Short mmCIF file of C-alpha atoms and ligand atoms in Angstrom, two decimals:
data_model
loop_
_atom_site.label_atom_id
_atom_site.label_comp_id
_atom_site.label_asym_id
_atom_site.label_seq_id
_atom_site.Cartn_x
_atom_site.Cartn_y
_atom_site.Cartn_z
CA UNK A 1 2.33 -16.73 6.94
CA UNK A 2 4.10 -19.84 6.42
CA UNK A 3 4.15 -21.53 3.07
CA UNK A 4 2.81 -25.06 2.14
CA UNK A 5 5.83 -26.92 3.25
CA UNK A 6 7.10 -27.01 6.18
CA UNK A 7 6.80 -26.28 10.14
CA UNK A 8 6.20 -23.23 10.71
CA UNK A 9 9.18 -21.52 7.81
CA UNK A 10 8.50 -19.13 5.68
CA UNK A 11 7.86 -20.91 2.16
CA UNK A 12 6.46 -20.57 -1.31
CA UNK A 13 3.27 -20.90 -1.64
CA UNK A 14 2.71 -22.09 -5.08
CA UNK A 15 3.75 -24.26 -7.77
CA UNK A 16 4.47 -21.46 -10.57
CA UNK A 17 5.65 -19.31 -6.93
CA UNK A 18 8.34 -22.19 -6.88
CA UNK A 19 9.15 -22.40 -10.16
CA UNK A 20 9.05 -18.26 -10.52
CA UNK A 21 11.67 -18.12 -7.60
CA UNK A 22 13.94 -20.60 -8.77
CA UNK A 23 14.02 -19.33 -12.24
CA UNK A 24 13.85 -16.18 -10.91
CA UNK A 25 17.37 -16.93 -9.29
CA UNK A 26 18.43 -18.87 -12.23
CA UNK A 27 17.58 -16.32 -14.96
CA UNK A 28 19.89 -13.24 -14.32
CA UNK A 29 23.18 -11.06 -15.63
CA UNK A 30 24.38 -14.30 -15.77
CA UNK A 31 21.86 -15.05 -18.77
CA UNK A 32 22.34 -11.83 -20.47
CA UNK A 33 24.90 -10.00 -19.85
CA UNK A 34 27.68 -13.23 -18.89
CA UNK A 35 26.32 -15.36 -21.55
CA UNK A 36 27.34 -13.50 -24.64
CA UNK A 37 30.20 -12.42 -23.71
CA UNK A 38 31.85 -15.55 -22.19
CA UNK A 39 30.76 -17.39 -25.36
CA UNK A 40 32.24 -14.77 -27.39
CA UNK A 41 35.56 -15.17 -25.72
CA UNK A 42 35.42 -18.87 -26.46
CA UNK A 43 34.92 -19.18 -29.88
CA UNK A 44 30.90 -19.36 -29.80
CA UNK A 45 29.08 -22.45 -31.22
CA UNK A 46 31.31 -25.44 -29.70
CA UNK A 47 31.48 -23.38 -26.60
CA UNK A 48 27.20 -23.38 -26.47
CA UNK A 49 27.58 -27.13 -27.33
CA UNK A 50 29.74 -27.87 -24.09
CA UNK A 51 27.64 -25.31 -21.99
CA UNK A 52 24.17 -27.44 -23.35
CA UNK A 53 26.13 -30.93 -22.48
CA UNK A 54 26.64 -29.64 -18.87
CA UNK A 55 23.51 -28.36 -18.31
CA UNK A 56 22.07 -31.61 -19.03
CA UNK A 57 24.27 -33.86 -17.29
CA UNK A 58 25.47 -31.95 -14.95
CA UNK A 59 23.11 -28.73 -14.28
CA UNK A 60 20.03 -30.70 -13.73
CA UNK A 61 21.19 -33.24 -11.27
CA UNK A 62 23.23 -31.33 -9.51
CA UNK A 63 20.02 -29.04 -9.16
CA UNK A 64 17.63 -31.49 -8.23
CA UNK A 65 20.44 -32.77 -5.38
CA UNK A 66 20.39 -29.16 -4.06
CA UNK A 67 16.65 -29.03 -3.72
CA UNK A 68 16.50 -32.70 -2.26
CA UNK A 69 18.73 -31.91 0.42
CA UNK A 70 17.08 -28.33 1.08
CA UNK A 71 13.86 -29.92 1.12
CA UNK A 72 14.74 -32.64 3.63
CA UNK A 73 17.05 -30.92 6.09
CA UNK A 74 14.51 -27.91 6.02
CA UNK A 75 17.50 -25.74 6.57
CA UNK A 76 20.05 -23.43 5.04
CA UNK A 77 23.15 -25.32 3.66
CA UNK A 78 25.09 -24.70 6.52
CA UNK A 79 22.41 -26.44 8.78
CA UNK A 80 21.10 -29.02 6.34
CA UNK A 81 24.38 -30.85 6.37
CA UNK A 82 24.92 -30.34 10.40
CA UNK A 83 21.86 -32.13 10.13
CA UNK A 84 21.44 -35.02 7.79
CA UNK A 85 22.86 -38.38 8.21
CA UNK A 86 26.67 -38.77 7.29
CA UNK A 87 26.66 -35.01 6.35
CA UNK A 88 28.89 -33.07 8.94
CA UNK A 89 31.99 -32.87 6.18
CA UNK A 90 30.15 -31.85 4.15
CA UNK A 91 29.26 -28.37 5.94
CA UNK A 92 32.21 -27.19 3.67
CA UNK A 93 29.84 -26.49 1.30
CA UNK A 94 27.85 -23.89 3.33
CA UNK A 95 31.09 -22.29 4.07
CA UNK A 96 32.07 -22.48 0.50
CA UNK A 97 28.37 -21.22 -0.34
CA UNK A 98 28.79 -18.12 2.37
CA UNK A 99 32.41 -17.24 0.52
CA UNK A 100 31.38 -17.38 -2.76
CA UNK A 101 27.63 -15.72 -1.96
CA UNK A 102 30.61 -12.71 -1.37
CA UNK A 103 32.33 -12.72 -4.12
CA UNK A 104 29.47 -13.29 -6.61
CA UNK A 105 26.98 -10.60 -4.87
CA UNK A 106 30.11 -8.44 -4.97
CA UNK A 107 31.12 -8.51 -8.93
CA UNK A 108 27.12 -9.09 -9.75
CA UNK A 109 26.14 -5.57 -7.74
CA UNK A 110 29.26 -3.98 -10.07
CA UNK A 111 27.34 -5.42 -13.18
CA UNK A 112 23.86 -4.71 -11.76
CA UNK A 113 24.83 -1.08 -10.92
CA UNK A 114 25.86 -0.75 -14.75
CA UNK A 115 22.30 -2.18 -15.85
CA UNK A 116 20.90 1.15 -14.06
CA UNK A 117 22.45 3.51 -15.19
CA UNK A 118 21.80 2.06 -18.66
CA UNK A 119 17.87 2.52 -17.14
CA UNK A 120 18.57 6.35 -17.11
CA UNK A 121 20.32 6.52 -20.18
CA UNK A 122 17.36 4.87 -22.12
CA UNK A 123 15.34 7.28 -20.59
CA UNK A 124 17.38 10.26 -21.31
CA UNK A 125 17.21 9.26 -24.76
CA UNK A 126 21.07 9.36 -24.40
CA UNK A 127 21.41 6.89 -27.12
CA UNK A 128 20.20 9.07 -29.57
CA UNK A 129 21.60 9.56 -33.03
CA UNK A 130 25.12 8.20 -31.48
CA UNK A 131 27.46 6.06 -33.86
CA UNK A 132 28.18 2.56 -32.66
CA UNK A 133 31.92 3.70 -31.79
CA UNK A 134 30.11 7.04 -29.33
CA UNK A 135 28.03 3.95 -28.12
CA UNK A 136 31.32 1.95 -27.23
CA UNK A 137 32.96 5.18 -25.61
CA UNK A 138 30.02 6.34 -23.76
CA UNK A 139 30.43 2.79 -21.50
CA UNK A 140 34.05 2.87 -21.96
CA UNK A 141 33.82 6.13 -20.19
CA UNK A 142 31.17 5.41 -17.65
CA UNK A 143 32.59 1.97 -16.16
CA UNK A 144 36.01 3.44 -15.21
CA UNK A 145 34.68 5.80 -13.46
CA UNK A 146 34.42 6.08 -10.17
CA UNK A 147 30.75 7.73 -8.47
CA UNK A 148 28.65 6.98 -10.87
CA UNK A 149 29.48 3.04 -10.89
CA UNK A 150 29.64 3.06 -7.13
CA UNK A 151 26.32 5.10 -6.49
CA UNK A 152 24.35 3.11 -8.80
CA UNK A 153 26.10 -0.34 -6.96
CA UNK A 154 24.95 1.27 -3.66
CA UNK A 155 21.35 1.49 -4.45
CA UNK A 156 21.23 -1.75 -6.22
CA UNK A 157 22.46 -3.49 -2.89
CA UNK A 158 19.92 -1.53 -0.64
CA UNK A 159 17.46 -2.78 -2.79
CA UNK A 160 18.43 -6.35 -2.61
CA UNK A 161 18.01 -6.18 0.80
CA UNK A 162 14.95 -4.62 0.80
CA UNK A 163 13.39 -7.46 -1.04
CA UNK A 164 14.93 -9.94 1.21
CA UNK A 165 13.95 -8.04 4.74
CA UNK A 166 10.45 -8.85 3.22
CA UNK A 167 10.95 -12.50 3.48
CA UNK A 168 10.34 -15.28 0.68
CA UNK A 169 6.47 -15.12 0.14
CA UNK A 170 6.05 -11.32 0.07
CA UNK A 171 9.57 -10.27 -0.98
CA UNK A 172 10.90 -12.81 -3.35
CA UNK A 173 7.91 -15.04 -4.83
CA UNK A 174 5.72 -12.08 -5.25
CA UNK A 175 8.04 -10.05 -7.61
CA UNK A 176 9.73 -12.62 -9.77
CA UNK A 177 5.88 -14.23 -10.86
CA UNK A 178 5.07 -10.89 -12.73
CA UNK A 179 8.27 -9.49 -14.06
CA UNK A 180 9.96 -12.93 -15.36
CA UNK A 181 7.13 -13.64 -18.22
CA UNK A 182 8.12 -9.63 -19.21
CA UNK A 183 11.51 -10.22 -19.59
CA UNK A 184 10.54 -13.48 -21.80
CA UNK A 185 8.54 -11.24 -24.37
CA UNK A 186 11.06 -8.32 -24.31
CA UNK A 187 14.14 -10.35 -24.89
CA UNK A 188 12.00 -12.28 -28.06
CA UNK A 189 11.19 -9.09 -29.67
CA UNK A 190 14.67 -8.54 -29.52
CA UNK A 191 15.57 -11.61 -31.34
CA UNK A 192 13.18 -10.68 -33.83
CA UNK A 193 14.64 -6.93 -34.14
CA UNK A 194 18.46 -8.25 -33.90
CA UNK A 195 18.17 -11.12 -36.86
CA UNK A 196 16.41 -9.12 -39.11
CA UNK A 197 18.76 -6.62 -39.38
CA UNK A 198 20.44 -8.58 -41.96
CA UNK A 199 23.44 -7.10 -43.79
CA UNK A 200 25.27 -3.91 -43.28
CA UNK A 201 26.23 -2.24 -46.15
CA UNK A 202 28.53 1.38 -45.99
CA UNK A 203 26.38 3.44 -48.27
CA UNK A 204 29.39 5.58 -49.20
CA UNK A 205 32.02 2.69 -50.35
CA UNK A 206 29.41 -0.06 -50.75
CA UNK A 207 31.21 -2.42 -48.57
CA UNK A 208 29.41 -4.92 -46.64
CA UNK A 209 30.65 -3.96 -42.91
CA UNK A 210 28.60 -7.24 -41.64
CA UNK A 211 25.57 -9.57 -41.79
CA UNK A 212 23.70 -10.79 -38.86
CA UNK A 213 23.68 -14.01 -40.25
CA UNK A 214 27.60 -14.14 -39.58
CA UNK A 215 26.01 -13.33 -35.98
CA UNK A 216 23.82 -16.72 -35.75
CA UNK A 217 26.42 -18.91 -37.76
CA UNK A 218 29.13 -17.78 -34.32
CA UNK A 219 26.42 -18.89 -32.33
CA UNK A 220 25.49 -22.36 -33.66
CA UNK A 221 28.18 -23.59 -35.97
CA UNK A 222 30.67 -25.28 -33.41
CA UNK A 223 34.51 -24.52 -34.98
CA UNK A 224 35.91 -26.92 -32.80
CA UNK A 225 39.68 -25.64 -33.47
CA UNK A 226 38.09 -22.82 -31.09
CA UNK A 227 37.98 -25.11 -28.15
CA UNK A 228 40.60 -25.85 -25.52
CA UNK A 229 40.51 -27.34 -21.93
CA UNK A 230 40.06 -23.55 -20.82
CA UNK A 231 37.50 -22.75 -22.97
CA UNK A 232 35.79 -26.08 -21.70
CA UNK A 233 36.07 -25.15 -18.07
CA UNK A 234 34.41 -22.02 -18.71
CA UNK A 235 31.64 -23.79 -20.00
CA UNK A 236 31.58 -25.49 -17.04
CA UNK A 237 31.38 -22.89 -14.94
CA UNK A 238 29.26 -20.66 -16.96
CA UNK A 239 26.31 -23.89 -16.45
CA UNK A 240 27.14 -23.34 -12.78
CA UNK A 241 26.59 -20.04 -12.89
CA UNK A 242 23.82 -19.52 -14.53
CA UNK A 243 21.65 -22.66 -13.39
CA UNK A 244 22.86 -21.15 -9.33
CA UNK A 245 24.04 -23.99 -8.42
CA UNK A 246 26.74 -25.31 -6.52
CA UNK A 247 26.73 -22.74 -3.40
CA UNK A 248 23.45 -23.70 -1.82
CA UNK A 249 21.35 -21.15 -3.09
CA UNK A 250 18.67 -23.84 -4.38
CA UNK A 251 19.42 -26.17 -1.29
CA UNK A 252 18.01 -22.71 0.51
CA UNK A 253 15.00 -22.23 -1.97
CA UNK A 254 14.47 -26.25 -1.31
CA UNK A 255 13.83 -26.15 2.40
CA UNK A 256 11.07 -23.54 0.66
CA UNK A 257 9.47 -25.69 -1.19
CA UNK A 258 6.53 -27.85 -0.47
CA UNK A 259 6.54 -31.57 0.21
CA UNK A 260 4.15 -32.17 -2.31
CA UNK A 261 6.33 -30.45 -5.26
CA UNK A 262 7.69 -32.71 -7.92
CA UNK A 263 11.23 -31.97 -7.46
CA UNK A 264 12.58 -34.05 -10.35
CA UNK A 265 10.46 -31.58 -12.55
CA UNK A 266 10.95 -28.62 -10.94
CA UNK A 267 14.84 -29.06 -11.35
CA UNK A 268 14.45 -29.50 -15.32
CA UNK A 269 11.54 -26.84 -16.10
CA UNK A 270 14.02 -24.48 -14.22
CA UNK A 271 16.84 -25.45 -16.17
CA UNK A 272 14.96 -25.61 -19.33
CA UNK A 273 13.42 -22.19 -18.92
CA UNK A 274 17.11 -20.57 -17.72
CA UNK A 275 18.96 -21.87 -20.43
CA UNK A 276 16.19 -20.98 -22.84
CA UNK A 277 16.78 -17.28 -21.76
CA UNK A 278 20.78 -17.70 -22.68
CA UNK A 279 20.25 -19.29 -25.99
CA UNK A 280 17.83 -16.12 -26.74
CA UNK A 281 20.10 -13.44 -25.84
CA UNK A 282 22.74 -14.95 -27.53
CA UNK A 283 20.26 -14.81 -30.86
CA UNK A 284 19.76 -11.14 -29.38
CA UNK A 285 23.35 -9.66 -29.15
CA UNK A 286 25.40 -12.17 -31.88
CA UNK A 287 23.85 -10.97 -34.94
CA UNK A 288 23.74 -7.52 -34.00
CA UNK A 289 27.37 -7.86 -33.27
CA UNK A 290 27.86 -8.85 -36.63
CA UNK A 291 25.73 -6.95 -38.16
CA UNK A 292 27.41 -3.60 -37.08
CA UNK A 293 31.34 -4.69 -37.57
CA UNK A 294 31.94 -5.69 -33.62
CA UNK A 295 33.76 -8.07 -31.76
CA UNK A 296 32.18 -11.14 -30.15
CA UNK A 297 35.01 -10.81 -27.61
CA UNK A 298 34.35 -7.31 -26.41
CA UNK A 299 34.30 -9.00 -22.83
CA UNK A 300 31.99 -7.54 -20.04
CA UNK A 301 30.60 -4.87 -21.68
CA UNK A 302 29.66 -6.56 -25.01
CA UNK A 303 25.98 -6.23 -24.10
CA UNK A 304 26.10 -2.42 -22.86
CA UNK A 305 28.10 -1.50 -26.03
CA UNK A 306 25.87 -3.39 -28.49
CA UNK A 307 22.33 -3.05 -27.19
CA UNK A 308 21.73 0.13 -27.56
CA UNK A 309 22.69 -0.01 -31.48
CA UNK A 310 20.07 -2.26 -31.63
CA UNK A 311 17.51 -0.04 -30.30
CA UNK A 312 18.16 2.63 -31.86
CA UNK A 313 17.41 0.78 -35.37
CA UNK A 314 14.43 -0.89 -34.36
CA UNK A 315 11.47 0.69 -33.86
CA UNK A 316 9.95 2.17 -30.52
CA UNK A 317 13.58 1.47 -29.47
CA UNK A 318 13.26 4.23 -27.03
CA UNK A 319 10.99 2.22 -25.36
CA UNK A 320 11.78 -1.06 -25.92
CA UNK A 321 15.42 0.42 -24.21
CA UNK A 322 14.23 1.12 -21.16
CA UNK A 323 11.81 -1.62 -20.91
CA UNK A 324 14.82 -4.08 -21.19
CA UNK A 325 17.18 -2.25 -19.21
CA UNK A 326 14.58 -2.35 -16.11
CA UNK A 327 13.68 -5.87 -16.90
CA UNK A 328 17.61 -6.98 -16.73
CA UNK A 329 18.14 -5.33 -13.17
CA UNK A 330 15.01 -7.05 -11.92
CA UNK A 331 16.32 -9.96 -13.36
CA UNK A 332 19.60 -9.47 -11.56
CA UNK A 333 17.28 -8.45 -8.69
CA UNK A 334 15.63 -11.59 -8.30
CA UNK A 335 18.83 -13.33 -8.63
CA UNK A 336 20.89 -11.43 -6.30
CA UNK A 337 18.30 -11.72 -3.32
CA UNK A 338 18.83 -15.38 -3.89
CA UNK A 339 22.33 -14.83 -3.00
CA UNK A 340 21.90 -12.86 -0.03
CA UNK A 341 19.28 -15.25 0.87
CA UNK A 342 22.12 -18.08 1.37
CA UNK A 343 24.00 -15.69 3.85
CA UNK A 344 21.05 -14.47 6.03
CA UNK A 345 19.78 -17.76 6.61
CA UNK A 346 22.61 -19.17 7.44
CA UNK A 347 22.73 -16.30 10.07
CA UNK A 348 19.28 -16.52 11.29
CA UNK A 349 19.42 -20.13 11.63
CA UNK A 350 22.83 -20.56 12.27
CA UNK A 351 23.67 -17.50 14.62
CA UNK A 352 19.75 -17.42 15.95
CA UNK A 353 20.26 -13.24 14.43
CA UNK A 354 17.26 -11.56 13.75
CA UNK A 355 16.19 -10.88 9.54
CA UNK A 356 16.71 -7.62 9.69
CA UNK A 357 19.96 -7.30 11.43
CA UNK A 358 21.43 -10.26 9.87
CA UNK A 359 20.19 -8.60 5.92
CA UNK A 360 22.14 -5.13 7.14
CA UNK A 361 25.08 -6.89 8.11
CA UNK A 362 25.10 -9.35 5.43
CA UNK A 363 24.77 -6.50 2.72
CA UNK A 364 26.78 -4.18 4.13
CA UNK A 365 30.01 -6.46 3.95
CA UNK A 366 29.18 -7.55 0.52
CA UNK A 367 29.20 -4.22 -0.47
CA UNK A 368 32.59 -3.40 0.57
CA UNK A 369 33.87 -6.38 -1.46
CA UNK A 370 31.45 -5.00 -4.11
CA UNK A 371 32.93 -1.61 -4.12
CA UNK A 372 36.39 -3.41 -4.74
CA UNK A 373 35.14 -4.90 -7.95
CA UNK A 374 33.90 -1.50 -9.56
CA UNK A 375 36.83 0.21 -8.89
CA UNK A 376 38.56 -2.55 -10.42
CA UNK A 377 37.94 -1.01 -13.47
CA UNK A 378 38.96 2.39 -12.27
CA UNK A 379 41.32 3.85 -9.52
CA UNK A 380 42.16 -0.04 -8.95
CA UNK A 381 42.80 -1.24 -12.20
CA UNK A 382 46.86 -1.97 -12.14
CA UNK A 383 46.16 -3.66 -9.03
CA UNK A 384 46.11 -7.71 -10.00
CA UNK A 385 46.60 -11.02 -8.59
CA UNK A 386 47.56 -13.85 -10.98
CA UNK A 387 46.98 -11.05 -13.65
CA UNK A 388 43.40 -10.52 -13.00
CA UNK A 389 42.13 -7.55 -11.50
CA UNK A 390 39.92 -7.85 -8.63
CA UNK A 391 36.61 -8.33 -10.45
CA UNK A 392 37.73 -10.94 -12.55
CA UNK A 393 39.47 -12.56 -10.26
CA UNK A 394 35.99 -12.64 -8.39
CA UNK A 395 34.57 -13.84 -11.47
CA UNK A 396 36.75 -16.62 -12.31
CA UNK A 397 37.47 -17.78 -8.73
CA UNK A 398 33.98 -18.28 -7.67
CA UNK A 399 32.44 -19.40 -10.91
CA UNK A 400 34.64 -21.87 -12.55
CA UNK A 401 36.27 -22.83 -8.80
CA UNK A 402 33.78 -22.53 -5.67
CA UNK A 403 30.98 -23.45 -8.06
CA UNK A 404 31.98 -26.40 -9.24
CA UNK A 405 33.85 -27.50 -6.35
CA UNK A 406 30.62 -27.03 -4.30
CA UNK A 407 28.56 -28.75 -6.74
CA UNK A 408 30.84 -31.99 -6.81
CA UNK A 409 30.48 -32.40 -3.08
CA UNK A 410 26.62 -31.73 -3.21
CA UNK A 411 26.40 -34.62 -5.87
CA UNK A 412 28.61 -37.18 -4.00
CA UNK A 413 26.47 -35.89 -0.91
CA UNK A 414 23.76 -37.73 -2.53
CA UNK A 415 25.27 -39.47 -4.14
CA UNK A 416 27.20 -41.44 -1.44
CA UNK A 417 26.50 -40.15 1.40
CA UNK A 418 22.46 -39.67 2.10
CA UNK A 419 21.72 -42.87 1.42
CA UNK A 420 19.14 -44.16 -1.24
CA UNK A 421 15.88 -44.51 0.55
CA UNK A 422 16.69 -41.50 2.38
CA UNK A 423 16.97 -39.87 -1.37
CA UNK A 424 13.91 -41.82 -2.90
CA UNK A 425 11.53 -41.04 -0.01
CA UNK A 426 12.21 -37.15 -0.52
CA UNK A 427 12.19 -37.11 -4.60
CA UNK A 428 9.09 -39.44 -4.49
CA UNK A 429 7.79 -37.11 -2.00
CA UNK A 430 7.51 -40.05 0.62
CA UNK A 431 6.66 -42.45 -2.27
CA UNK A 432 3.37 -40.63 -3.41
CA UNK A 433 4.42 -40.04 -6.49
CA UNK A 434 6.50 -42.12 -8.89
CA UNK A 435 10.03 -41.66 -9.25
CA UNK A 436 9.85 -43.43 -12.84
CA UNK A 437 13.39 -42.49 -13.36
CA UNK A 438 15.18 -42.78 -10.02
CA UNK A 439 17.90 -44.92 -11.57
CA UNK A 440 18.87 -42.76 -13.98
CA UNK A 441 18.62 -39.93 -11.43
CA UNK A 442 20.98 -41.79 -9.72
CA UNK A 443 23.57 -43.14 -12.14
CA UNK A 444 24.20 -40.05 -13.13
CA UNK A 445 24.53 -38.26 -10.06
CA UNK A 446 26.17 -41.66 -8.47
CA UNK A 447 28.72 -41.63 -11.18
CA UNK A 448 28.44 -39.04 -14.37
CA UNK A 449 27.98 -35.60 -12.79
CA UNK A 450 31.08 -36.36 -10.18
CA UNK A 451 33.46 -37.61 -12.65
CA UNK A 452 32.43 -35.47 -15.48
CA UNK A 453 32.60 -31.99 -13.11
CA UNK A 454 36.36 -33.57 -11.52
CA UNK A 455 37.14 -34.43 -14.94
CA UNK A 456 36.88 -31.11 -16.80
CA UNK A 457 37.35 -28.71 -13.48
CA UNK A 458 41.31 -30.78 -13.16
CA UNK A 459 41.93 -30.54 -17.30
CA UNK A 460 41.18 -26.70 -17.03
CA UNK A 461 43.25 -25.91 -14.44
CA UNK A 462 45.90 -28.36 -14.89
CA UNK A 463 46.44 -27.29 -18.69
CA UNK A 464 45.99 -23.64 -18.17
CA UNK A 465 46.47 -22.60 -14.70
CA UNK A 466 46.03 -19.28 -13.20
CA UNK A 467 48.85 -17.19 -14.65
CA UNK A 468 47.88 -18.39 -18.61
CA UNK A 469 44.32 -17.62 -18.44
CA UNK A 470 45.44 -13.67 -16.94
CA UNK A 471 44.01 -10.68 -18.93
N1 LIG B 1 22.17 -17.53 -11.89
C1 LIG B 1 22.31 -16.12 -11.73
C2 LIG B 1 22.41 -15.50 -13.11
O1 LIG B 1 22.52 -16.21 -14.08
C3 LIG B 1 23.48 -15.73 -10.89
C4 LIG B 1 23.62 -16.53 -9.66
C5 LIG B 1 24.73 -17.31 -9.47
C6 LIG B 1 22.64 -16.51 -8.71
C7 LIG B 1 24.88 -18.10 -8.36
C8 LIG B 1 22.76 -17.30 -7.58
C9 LIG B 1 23.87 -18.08 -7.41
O2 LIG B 1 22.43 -14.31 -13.24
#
């Protein structure tokens, strides 16, 4: 049963298994449905710039310091610190990991639950023949609710932990080889479908009402007045989020992966690939935004309000609808067992549970804090702390704080604290392959990737605080 790597743990068993996994955690709502509409809040192409600098210099190493230290402690990130030399203070980052694995799961399973019911409205047809304002109202009405939201939540989270009571080889690798490719090929023909929609003209007055190309120009012309030490930090944590780094999930997926996996280009074929998938949905849902007179800063629902415009101009949009609605909760499926993951590992390894037990109990209090977040946007929407309501606050605190804050100690971890032959035997995999650029690896992770994440993580928060950034 076990995989290639290790003693006797579960494991992947395959290169493109790794790489399917890892991207498979990587590539999510966070992609998709985050993406767009964080971007659109922050002004768009000097935004992407910022996101694309830190997923370079800081995505990637911090990545490849996650997997090094999963890979070598062959343990959960609670237990791989408790167990490497010099790493007992650093077990904050497990606990950090377990805190924020709650209050991602919990705003991600609000999300997810949304993606499904947008599965039974494409196959209801519901979008049918509906103006882009119905469109708008139909989710305006839907996400304030409060059954429909919370059903939909419920049996995304029983099916997260249905994939992880299977384990890593039969649960987790199996699924995400097949269904990421799909989601590659479904989001492309949307690109294709949203750029060439070209410009909107009102047939009655003759006014244009938009032009996709307005759409692309958002995306990729950086307007740098746009950008403030906010809009920076959101950047920041938006490369955090999406990449999954920064609460252990990869150091988990490491102590998966084989010893005889390059790690150095694992790390960057996962990165590549995830932030390949955000650049194209961005290309999907910006010039269809234009196109059809919306906002860029519709906020969470911008993809559930423009999508289905799209569709229903394309077509086979009825298909393509439902295809892509599916394809997004499996997306958010194979991302969300990676979170869960993090917490029942820690609980097998850590609290010697049993899988099963330890996925129940795990889920089941995640989905309390879950339930919290959808009603946010119903029954519990005047409540707010620091002027956020609860899933935003979720959002924000464990994104652009817990991420980030996890990810600098992981990097000064290596950094500092492994020690270098300790970090060279396990990226060289015990010197059997070459580590040609080790001291670049470790420059930046020595000295970039800590001062750069400090640097922009103090400048947001100092500038703007909690209270300014409210709403
Ligand atoms: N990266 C996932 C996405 O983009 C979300 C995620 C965040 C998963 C943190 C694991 C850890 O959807």
């Amino acid at each position: 049963m076990a995989g290639i790597g290790s003693s006797g743990r579960d494991g992947f068993t395959s290169k493109f298994g790794i790489i399917a996994a890892a991207a498979g955690s990587a590539v999510g709502l966070g992609n998709i449905w985050r993406f767009p509409y964080v971007a659109g809040d922050n002004g768009g192409g000097a935004f992407l710039l910022f996101y694309l600098l830190f997923i370079v210099v800081i995505g990637v190493p911090v990545m490849l310091s996650e997997f090094t230290i999963g890979r070598r402690a062959q343990a959960n990130p609670f237990g791989a610190f408790m167990k490497l030399k010099r790493g007992k203070p650093f077990v904050l980052v497990g606990i950090m990991g377990i805190v924020a694995a709650f209050f991602i799961l919990a705003f991600y399973s609000t999300v997810a639950g949304w993606t499904l019911e947008y599965v039974y409205l494409s196959v209801s047809d519901a979008f049918n023949g509906k103006s882009g304002g119905e469109i708008s109202e139909m989710f305006n009405g839907f996400y304030t609710s409060t059954w429909g939201p919370l059903s939909w939540q419920l049996i995304f989270m029983i099916l997260t932990a249905f994939i992880v009571f299977a384990g890593v080889q039969k649960g987790i690798e199996k699924y995400t080889k097949i269904l990421m490719p799909m989601l590659l090929v479904i989001i492309l023909v949307l690109c294709v479908s949203s750029v060439s929609l070209g410009e909107n003209v009102d047939p009655e007055t003759g006014k244009v009402i938009g032009s996709s190309w307005d759409g692309l120009k958002f995306l990729f012309y950086p307007d740098f007045s746009k950008i403030n030490a906010e809009a920076i930090l959101a950047a920041l944590g938006q490369a955090f989020f999406s990449l999954s780094i920064g609460m252990g999930v990869l150091i988990t997926y490491g102590s998966y992966i084989g010893k005889d996996n390059n790690l150095t280009s694992t790390a960057v074929q996962v990165s590549f690939a995830d932030t390949l998938v955000a650049v194209l949905a961005g290309v999907a849902i910006f010039p269809a935004v234009y196109h059809f007179g919306m906002s860029p800063e519709a906020g969470p629902g911008l993809v559930f309000k423009v999508l289905p415009n799209i569709f229903q101009a394309m077509p086979g949009g009825y298909i393509f609808a439902i295809l892509f609605f599916l394809l997004l909760t499996i997306a958010a499926l194979t991302s969300s067992i990676s979170v869960l993951e993090v917490v029942v590992a820690s609980m097998v390894e850590e609290l010697k549970m049993k899988r099963v037990p330890a996925t129940v109990i795990a889920a089941s209090a995640i989905t309390v804090f879950g339930v919290l977040c959808t009603m946010a946007f119903g029954e519990l929407s005047s409540f707010k702390i620091f002027g956020k309501n609860l899933f935003d606050l979720f959002e924000f605190t464990a994104s652009n704080i817990f991420l980030p804050l996890g990810g600098l100690l992981i990097v000064i971890y290596l950094g500092w604290f492994m020690g270098k032959k300790e970090v060279l035997a396990e990226i060289s995999n015990e010197g059997t392959i070459k580590a040609r650029l080790f001291g670049v690896i470790l420059f930046i992770v020595r000295f970039i990737a800590p001062v750069a994440i400090a640097f922009v993580f103090l400048n947001g928060l100092g500038v703007f605080g909690f209270e300014a950034t409210g709403g």
